[in-house]
mmCIF file of C-alpha atoms in Angstrom:
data_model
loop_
_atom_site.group_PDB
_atom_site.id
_atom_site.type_symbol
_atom_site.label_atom_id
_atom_site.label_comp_id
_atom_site.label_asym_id
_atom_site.label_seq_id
_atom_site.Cartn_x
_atom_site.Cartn_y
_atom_site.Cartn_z
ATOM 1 C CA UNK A 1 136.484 142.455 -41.633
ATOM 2 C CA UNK A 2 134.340 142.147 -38.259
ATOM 3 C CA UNK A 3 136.423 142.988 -35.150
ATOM 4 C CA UNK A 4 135.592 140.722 -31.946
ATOM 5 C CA UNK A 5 137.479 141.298 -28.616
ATOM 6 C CA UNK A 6 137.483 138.572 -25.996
ATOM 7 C CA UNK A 7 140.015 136.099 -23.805
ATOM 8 C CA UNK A 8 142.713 133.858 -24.456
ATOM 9 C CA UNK A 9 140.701 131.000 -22.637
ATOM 10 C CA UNK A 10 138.212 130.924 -25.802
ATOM 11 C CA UNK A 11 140.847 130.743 -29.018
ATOM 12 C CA UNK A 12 140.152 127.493 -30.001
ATOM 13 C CA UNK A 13 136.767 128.223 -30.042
ATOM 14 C CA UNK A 14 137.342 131.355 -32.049
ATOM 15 C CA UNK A 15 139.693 129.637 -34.280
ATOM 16 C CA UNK A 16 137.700 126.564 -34.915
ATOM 17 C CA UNK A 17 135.130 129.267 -36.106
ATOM 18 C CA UNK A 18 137.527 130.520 -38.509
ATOM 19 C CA UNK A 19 138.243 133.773 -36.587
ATOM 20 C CA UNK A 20 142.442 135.055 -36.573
ATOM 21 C CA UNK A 21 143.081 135.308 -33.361
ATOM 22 C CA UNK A 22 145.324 138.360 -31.994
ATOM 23 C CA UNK A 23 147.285 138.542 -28.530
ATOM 24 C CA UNK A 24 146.724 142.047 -27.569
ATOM 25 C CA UNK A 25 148.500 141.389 -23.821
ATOM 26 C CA UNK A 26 151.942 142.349 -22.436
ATOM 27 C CA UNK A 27 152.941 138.771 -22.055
ATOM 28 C CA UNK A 28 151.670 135.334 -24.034
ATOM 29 C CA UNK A 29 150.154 132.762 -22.335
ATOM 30 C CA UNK A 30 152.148 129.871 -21.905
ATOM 31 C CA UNK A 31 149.214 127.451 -22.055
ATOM 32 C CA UNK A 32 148.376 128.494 -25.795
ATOM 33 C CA UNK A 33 150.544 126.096 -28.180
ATOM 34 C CA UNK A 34 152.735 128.857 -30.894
ATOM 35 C CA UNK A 35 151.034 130.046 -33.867
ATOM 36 C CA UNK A 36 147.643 129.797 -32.515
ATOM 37 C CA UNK A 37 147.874 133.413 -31.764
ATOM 38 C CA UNK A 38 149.482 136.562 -33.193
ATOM 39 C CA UNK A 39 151.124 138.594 -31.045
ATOM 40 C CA UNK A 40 150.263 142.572 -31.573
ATOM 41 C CA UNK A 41 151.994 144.477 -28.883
ATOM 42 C CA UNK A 42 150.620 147.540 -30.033
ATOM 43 C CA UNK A 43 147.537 147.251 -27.972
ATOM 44 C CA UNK A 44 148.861 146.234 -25.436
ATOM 45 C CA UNK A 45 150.058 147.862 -21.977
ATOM 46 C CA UNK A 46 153.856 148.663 -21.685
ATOM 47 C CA UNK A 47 155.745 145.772 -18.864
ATOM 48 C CA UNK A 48 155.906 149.119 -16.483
ATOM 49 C CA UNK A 49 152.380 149.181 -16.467
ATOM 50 C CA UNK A 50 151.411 145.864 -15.595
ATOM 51 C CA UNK A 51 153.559 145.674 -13.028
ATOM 52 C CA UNK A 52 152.469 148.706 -11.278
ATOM 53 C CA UNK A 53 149.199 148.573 -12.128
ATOM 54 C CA UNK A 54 147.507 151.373 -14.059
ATOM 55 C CA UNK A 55 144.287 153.343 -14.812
ATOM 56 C CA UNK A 56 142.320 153.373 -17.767
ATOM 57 C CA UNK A 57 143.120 157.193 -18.703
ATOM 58 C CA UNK A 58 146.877 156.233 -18.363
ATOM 59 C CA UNK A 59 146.179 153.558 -20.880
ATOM 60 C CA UNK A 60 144.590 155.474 -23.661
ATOM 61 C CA UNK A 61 146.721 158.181 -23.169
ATOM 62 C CA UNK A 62 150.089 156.584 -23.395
ATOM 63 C CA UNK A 63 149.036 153.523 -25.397
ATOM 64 C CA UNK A 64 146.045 154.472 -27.918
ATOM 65 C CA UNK A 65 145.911 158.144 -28.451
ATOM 66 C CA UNK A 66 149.533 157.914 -30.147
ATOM 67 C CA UNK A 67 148.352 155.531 -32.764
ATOM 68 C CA UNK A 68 145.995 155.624 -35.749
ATOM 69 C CA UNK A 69 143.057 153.082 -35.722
ATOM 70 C CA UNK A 70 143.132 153.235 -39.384
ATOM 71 C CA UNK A 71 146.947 152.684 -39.553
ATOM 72 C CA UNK A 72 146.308 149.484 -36.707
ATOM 73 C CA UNK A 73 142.884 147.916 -38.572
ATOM 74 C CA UNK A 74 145.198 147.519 -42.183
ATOM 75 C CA UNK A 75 148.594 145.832 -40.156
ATOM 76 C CA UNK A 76 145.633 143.907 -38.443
ATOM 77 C CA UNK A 77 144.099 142.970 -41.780
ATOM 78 C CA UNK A 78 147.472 142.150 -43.508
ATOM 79 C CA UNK A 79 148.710 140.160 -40.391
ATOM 80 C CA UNK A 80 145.545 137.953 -40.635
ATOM 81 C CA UNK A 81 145.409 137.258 -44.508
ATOM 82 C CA UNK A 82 148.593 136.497 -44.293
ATOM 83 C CA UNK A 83 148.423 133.807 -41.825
ATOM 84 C CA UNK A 84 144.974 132.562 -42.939
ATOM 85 C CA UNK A 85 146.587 132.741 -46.528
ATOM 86 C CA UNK A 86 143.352 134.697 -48.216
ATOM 87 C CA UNK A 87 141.250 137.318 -47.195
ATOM 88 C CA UNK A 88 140.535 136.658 -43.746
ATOM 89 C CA UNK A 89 136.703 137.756 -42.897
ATOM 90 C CA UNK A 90 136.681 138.216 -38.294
ATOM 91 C CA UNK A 91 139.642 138.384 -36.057
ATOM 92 C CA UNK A 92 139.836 138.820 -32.302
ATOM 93 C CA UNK A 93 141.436 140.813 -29.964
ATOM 94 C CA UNK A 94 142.045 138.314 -26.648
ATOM 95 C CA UNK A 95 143.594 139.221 -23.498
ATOM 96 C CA UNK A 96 143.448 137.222 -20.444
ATOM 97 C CA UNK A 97 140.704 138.393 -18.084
ATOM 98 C CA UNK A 98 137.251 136.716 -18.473
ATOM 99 C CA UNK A 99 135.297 140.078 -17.739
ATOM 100 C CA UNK A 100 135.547 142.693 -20.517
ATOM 101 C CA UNK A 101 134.946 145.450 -17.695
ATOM 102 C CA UNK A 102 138.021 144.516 -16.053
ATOM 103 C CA UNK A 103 140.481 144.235 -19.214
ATOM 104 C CA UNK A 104 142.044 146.280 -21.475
ATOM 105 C CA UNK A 105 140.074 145.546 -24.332
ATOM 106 C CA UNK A 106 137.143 147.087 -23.464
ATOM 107 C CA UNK A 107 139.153 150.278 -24.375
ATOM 108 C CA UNK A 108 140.665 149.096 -27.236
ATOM 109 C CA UNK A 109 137.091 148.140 -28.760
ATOM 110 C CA UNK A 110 135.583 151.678 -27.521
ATOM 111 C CA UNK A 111 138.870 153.751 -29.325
ATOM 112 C CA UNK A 112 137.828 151.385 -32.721
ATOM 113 C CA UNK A 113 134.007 151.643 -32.302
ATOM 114 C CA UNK A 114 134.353 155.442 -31.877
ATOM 115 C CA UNK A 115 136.985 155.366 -35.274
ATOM 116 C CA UNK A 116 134.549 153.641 -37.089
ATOM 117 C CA UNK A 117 135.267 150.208 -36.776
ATOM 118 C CA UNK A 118 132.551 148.498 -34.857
ATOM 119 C CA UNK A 119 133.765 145.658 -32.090
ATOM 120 C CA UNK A 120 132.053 143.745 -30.220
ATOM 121 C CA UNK A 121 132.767 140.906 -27.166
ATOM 122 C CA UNK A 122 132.315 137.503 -28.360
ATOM 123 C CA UNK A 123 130.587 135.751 -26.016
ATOM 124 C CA UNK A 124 129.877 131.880 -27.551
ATOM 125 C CA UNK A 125 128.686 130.635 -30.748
ATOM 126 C CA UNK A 126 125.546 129.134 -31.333
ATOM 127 C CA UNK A 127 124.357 127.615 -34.482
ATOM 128 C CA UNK A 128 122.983 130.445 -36.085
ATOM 129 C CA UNK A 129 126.552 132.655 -35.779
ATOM 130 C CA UNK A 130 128.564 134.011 -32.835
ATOM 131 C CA UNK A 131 126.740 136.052 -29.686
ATOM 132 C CA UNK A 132 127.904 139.076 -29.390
ATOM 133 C CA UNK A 133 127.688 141.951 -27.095
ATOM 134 C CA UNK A 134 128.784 145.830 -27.839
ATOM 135 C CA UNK A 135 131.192 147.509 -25.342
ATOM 136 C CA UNK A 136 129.643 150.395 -24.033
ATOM 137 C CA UNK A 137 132.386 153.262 -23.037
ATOM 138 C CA UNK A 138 131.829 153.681 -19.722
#
């Protein structure tokens, strides 16, 4: 299953693509109709640290480094075959800033590259497949 991160503002694209797309913020977006999304709250930063605002150390510390990326990628896999009803191939993490180097998601794709699961930013799609870009961990 490929892994893609990017922003709410591109699910349908993502979806008309056939991609399951995953909420991975505190709060959904009110613009996105229900079930175009699935919400997975375990990526996401706690209410506390939204509204105070937080650093990216405080993030992987209290948010990723207690879970197991194994453990999330298979209740990612069975959430998405379950709601695309077979074996569902890409899925996308989407939060809501445009700019990868501003979000959350740049981490979460840097914890699963480094655990062996390769993510990347999905940028568009073209007609030979979807443009992608790797995270770098900086």
């Amino acid at each position: 299953m490929q892994i893609y991160t990017s922003y709410h503002h591109k699910t349908d694209i993502l979806l008309e693509n056939g991609i399951v797309v995953f909420n991975i913020s505190r709060f959904a977006p009110r613009w996105i109709a229900k079930g175009k999304q699935l919400h997975f709250l375990s990526l996401a930063p706690t209410e506390e640290m939204v509204k105070a605002g937080y650093e990216w150390e405080q993030f992987e510390d209290q948010i990723l480094k207690p879970l197991n990326p194994a453990e999330v990628v298979a209740r990612l896999r069975i959430m998405a075959n379950l709601l695309s009803g077979s074996r569902a191939t890409a899925i996308a993490l989407c939060c809501y800033e445009k700019d990868p180097d501003k979000c959350h998601r740049r981490r979460v794709a840097w914890w699963l590259t480094n655990a062996g699961y390769p993510t990347f930013e999905y940028y568009e799609q073209s007609s030979e497949g979807p443009v992608l870009f790797p995270l770098s961990s900086s």
